Amino acid sequence: MRPTGVKGIGSILSNDNKELIRQATEGSSQAFELLITPYTGRLFNTLMHILRCRESAEDVMQNALFQAYLKLDTYRGHSAFYTWLYRIAVNMALSYRRGTKPVVSMDQQQEMTGQEAVAQNEVVGEALEREERAAVLHEAIGALSEQYRSIIILREIEGCNYDDIAKILSISSGTVRSRLHRARMQLKEKLLPLLNEHPSLS
């Protein structure tokens, strides 16, 4: 039985996923793999933005999925499975950051921007400017305090709604809104001096 496609964090758990969860809680690792496959790409992308280091993101990803497998019998369906999985992974990533401060190399930063290969008919100058914009934005996000960085990543990059962010970070929706406002203000403050260093991007 194959899992249905992801329709967003708040999507209703499908009958297929319910069956996969049942099989996984009974010990089927194959069912668990089928259950998490639609979500792993976006989940890893989130961890990369939080940790800013591929090796760290891979470590946390593996640990989070292992924890999810062990705790699957505690999932009660009160929130979407995706939200439940995200909460485990994001909380582990935040805990990981509190203990380590990974250094971001130039190669890792370029890898994080997710830029596609330059099309043959694309002007090289435009591609370089796009990459520079992405690098400046990631530098500014990386300079945010931990709580603001998480909010910005989940809302602006992952596109999570307020309720899902609240569930992932275990805070109220009201706190999400107020913290997001302050995070955007702080991001703007971080971006201004960086843009001044790169006048062509302003």
PDB file of N, CA and C in Angstrom, residues 11-58:
ATOM      1  N   SER A  11      -2.525  18.705   6.435  1.00  0.00           N
ATOM      2  CA  SER A  11      -3.404  17.776   5.732  1.00  0.00           C
ATOM      3  C   SER A  11      -3.906  16.686   6.665  1.00  0.00           C
ATOM      4  N   ILE A  12      -5.107  16.176   6.376  1.00  0.00           N
ATOM      5  CA  ILE A  12      -5.706  15.131   7.195  1.00  0.00           C
ATOM      6  C   ILE A  12      -4.985  13.816   6.927  1.00  0.00           C
ATOM      7  N   LEU A  13      -4.752  13.059   7.976  1.00  0.00           N
ATOM      8  CA  LEU A  13      -4.082  11.774   7.836  1.00  0.00           C
ATOM      9  C   LEU A  13      -4.943  10.849   6.980  1.00  0.00           C
ATOM     10  N   SER A  14      -4.363  10.331   5.908  1.00  0.00           N
ATOM     11  CA  SER A  14      -5.114   9.485   4.988  1.00  0.00           C
ATOM     12  C   SER A  14      -5.260   8.081   5.547  1.00  0.00           C
ATOM     13  N   ASN A  15      -6.192   7.325   4.962  1.00  0.00           N
ATOM     14  CA  ASN A  15      -6.378   5.932   5.376  1.00  0.00           C
ATOM     15  C   ASN A  15      -5.122   5.115   5.105  1.00  0.00           C
ATOM     16  N   ASP A  16      -4.432   5.433   3.988  1.00  0.00           N
ATOM     17  CA  ASP A  16      -3.195   4.737   3.670  1.00  0.00           C
ATOM     18  C   ASP A  16      -2.166   4.948   4.771  1.00  0.00           C
ATOM     19  N   ASN A  17      -2.024   6.209   5.224  1.00  0.00           N
ATOM     20  CA  ASN A  17      -1.057   6.504   6.271  1.00  0.00           C
ATOM     21  C   ASN A  17      -1.445   5.859   7.597  1.00  0.00           C
ATOM     22  N   LYS A  18      -2.728   5.811   7.885  1.00  0.00           N
ATOM     23  CA  LYS A  18      -3.174   5.145   9.110  1.00  0.00           C
ATOM     24  C   LYS A  18      -2.766   3.683   9.101  1.00  0.00           C
ATOM     25  N   GLU A  19      -2.911   3.049   7.956  1.00  0.00           N
ATOM     26  CA  GLU A  19      -2.541   1.639   7.841  1.00  0.00           C
ATOM     27  C   GLU A  19      -1.024   1.471   7.975  1.00  0.00           C
ATOM     28  N   LEU A  20      -0.258   2.385   7.372  1.00  0.00           N
ATOM     29  CA  LEU A  20       1.197   2.308   7.476  1.00  0.00           C
ATOM     30  C   LEU A  20       1.645   2.518   8.922  1.00  0.00           C
ATOM     31  N   ILE A  21       0.992   3.439   9.625  1.00  0.00           N
ATOM     32  CA  ILE A  21       1.320   3.667  11.032  1.00  0.00           C
ATOM     33  C   ILE A  21       1.030   2.417  11.850  1.00  0.00           C
ATOM     34  N   ARG A  22      -0.107   1.795  11.574  1.00  0.00           N
ATOM     35  CA  ARG A  22      -0.465   0.558  12.298  1.00  0.00           C
ATOM     36  C   ARG A  22       0.591  -0.521  12.077  1.00  0.00           C
ATOM     37  N   GLN A  23       0.999  -0.686  10.811  1.00  0.00           N
ATOM     38  CA  GLN A  23       1.992  -1.707  10.498  1.00  0.00           C
ATOM     39  C   GLN A  23       3.352  -1.371  11.122  1.00  0.00           C
ATOM     40  N   ALA A  24       3.709  -0.082  11.094  1.00  0.00           N
ATOM     41  CA  ALA A  24       5.004   0.329  11.639  1.00  0.00           C
ATOM     42  C   ALA A  24       5.067   0.135  13.147  1.00  0.00           C
ATOM     43  N   THR A  25       3.968   0.440  13.831  1.00  0.00           N
ATOM     44  CA  THR A  25       3.944   0.254  15.286  1.00  0.00           C
ATOM     45  C   THR A  25       3.993  -1.225  15.664  1.00  0.00           C
ATOM     46  N   GLU A  26       3.643  -2.074  14.714  1.00  0.00           N
ATOM     47  CA  GLU A  26       3.729  -3.519  14.953  1.00  0.00           C
ATOM     48  C   GLU A  26       5.104  -4.075  14.583  1.00  0.00           C
ATOM     49  N   GLY A  27       6.010  -3.157  14.166  1.00  0.00           N
ATOM     50  CA  GLY A  27       7.383  -3.574  13.926  1.00  0.00           C
ATOM     51  C   GLY A  27       7.841  -3.595  12.490  1.00  0.00           C
ATOM     52  N   SER A  28       7.002  -3.122  11.545  1.00  0.00           N
ATOM     53  CA  SER A  28       7.392  -3.150  10.133  1.00  0.00           C
ATOM     54  C   SER A  28       8.220  -1.913   9.778  1.00  0.00           C
ATOM     55  N   SER A  29       9.519  -2.097   9.603  1.00  0.00           N
ATOM     56  CA  SER A  29      10.386  -0.981   9.210  1.00  0.00           C
ATOM     57  C   SER A  29      10.090  -0.538   7.777  1.00  0.00           C
ATOM     58  N   GLN A  30       9.636  -1.484   6.941  1.00  0.00           N
ATOM     59  CA  GLN A  30       9.291  -1.140   5.557  1.00  0.00           C
ATOM     60  C   GLN A  30       8.098  -0.186   5.528  1.00  0.00           C
ATOM     61  N   ALA A  31       7.112  -0.436   6.379  1.00  0.00           N
ATOM     62  CA  ALA A  31       5.953   0.452   6.453  1.00  0.00           C
ATOM     63  C   ALA A  31       6.365   1.836   6.924  1.00  0.00           C
ATOM     64  N   PHE A  32       7.292   1.897   7.868  1.00  0.00           N
ATOM     65  CA  PHE A  32       7.763   3.187   8.356  1.00  0.00           C
ATOM     66  C   PHE A  32       8.481   3.955   7.253  1.00  0.00           C
ATOM     67  N   GLU A  33       9.287   3.266   6.460  1.00  0.00           N
ATOM     68  CA  GLU A  33       9.984   3.915   5.352  1.00  0.00           C
ATOM     69  C   GLU A  33       8.987   4.507   4.360  1.00  0.00           C
ATOM     70  N   LEU A  34       7.941   3.749   4.034  1.00  0.00           N
ATOM     71  CA  LEU A  34       6.915   4.250   3.122  1.00  0.00           C
ATOM     72  C   LEU A  34       6.175   5.431   3.729  1.00  0.00           C
ATOM     73  N   LEU A  35       6.003   5.423   5.037  1.00  0.00           N
ATOM     74  CA  LEU A  35       5.289   6.491   5.727  1.00  0.00           C
ATOM     75  C   LEU A  35       6.050   7.809   5.684  1.00  0.00           C
ATOM     76  N   ILE A  36       7.360   7.765   5.903  1.00  0.00           N
ATOM     77  CA  ILE A  36       8.142   9.003   6.012  1.00  0.00           C
ATOM     78  C   ILE A  36       8.689   9.503   4.684  1.00  0.00           C
ATOM     79  N   THR A  37       8.726   8.656   3.665  1.00  0.00           N
ATOM     80  CA  THR A  37       9.335   9.038   2.384  1.00  0.00           C
ATOM     81  C   THR A  37       8.809  10.348   1.796  1.00  0.00           C
ATOM     82  N   PRO A  38       7.485  10.624   1.829  1.00  0.00           N
ATOM     83  CA  PRO A  38       7.009  11.880   1.235  1.00  0.00           C
ATOM     84  C   PRO A  38       7.491  13.131   1.974  1.00  0.00           C
ATOM     85  N   TYR A  39       7.989  12.979   3.197  1.00  0.00           N
ATOM     86  CA  TYR A  39       8.318  14.135   4.021  1.00  0.00           C
ATOM     87  C   TYR A  39       9.818  14.392   4.185  1.00  0.00           C
ATOM     88  N   THR A  40      10.651  13.429   3.861  1.00  0.00           N
ATOM     89  CA  THR A  40      12.064  13.540   4.208  1.00  0.00           C
ATOM     90  C   THR A  40      12.782  14.677   3.474  1.00  0.00           C
ATOM     91  N   GLY A  41      12.394  14.946   2.238  1.00  0.00           N
ATOM     92  CA  GLY A  41      13.048  16.022   1.482  1.00  0.00           C
ATOM     93  C   GLY A  41      12.876  17.376   2.145  1.00  0.00           C
ATOM     94  N   ARG A  42      11.640  17.736   2.453  1.00  0.00           N
ATOM     95  CA  ARG A  42      11.372  19.026   3.086  1.00  0.00           C
ATOM     96  C   ARG A  42      11.923  19.070   4.499  1.00  0.00           C
ATOM     97  N   LEU A  43      11.867  17.951   5.182  1.00  0.00           N
ATOM     98  CA  LEU A  43      12.382  17.901   6.541  1.00  0.00           C
ATOM     99  C   LEU A  43      13.889  18.163   6.552  1.00  0.00           C
ATOM    100  N   PHE A  44      14.606  17.537   5.633  1.00  0.00           N
ATOM    101  CA  PHE A  44      16.052  17.747   5.564  1.00  0.00           C
ATOM    102  C   PHE A  44      16.369  19.189   5.195  1.00  0.00           C
ATOM    103  N   ASN A  45      15.579  19.765   4.313  1.00  0.00           N
ATOM    104  CA  ASN A  45      15.774  21.156   3.922  1.00  0.00           C
ATOM    105  C   ASN A  45      15.645  22.081   5.131  1.00  0.00           C
ATOM    106  N   THR A  46      14.661  21.817   5.978  1.00  0.00           N
ATOM    107  CA  THR A  46      14.479  22.612   7.191  1.00  0.00           C
ATOM    108  C   THR A  46      15.687  22.475   8.116  1.00  0.00           C
ATOM    109  N   LEU A  47      16.159  21.258   8.303  1.00  0.00           N
ATOM    110  CA  LEU A  47      17.302  21.030   9.181  1.00  0.00           C
ATOM    111  C   LEU A  47      18.561  21.696   8.645  1.00  0.00           C
ATOM    112  N   MET A  48      18.714  21.735   7.332  1.00  0.00           N
ATOM    113  CA  MET A  48      19.860  22.421   6.735  1.00  0.00           C
ATOM    114  C   MET A  48      19.811  23.910   7.048  1.00  0.00           C
ATOM    115  N   HIS A  49      18.626  24.490   6.967  1.00  0.00           N
ATOM    116  CA  HIS A  49      18.500  25.915   7.258  1.00  0.00           C
ATOM    117  C   HIS A  49      18.762  26.209   8.733  1.00  0.00           C
ATOM    118  N   ILE A  50      18.339  25.325   9.600  1.00  0.00           N
ATOM    119  CA  ILE A  50      18.540  25.546  11.036  1.00  0.00           C
ATOM    120  C   ILE A  50      20.001  25.342  11.428  1.00  0.00           C
ATOM    121  N   LEU A  51      20.598  24.264  10.943  1.00  0.00           N
ATOM    122  CA  LEU A  51      21.936  23.880  11.380  1.00  0.00           C
ATOM    123  C   LEU A  51      23.055  24.432  10.516  1.00  0.00           C
ATOM    124  N   ARG A  52      22.742  24.747   9.264  1.00  0.00           N
ATOM    125  CA  ARG A  52      23.699  25.358   8.340  1.00  0.00           C
ATOM    126  C   ARG A  52      24.923  24.481   8.123  1.00  0.00           C
ATOM    127  N   CYS A  53      24.723  23.188   8.193  1.00  0.00           N
ATOM    128  CA  CYS A  53      25.825  22.239   8.021  1.00  0.00           C
ATOM    129  C   CYS A  53      25.231  20.903   7.591  1.00  0.00           C
ATOM    130  N   ARG A  54      25.640  20.419   6.424  1.00  0.00           N
ATOM    131  CA  ARG A  54      25.048  19.193   5.890  1.00  0.00           C
ATOM    132  C   ARG A  54      25.281  18.001   6.812  1.00  0.00           C
ATOM    133  N   GLU A  55      26.496  17.841   7.319  1.00  0.00           N
ATOM    134  CA  GLU A  55      26.800  16.698   8.168  1.00  0.00           C
ATOM    135  C   GLU A  55      25.944  16.710   9.439  1.00  0.00           C
ATOM    136  N   SER A  56      25.795  17.898  10.031  1.00  0.00           N
ATOM    137  CA  SER A  56      24.969  18.003  11.239  1.00  0.00           C
ATOM    138  C   SER A  56      23.512  17.704  10.922  1.00  0.00           C
ATOM    139  N   ALA A  57      23.035  18.226   9.780  1.00  0.00           N
ATOM    140  CA  ALA A  57      21.650  17.992   9.378  1.00  0.00           C
ATOM    141  C   ALA A  57      21.398  16.506   9.155  1.00  0.00           C
ATOM    142  N   GLU A  58      22.361  15.821   8.544  1.00  0.00           N
ATOM    143  CA  GLU A  58      22.215  14.383   8.310  1.00  0.00           C
ATOM    144  C   GLU A  58      22.162  13.613   9.633  1.00  0.00           C
TER     145      GLU A  58
END
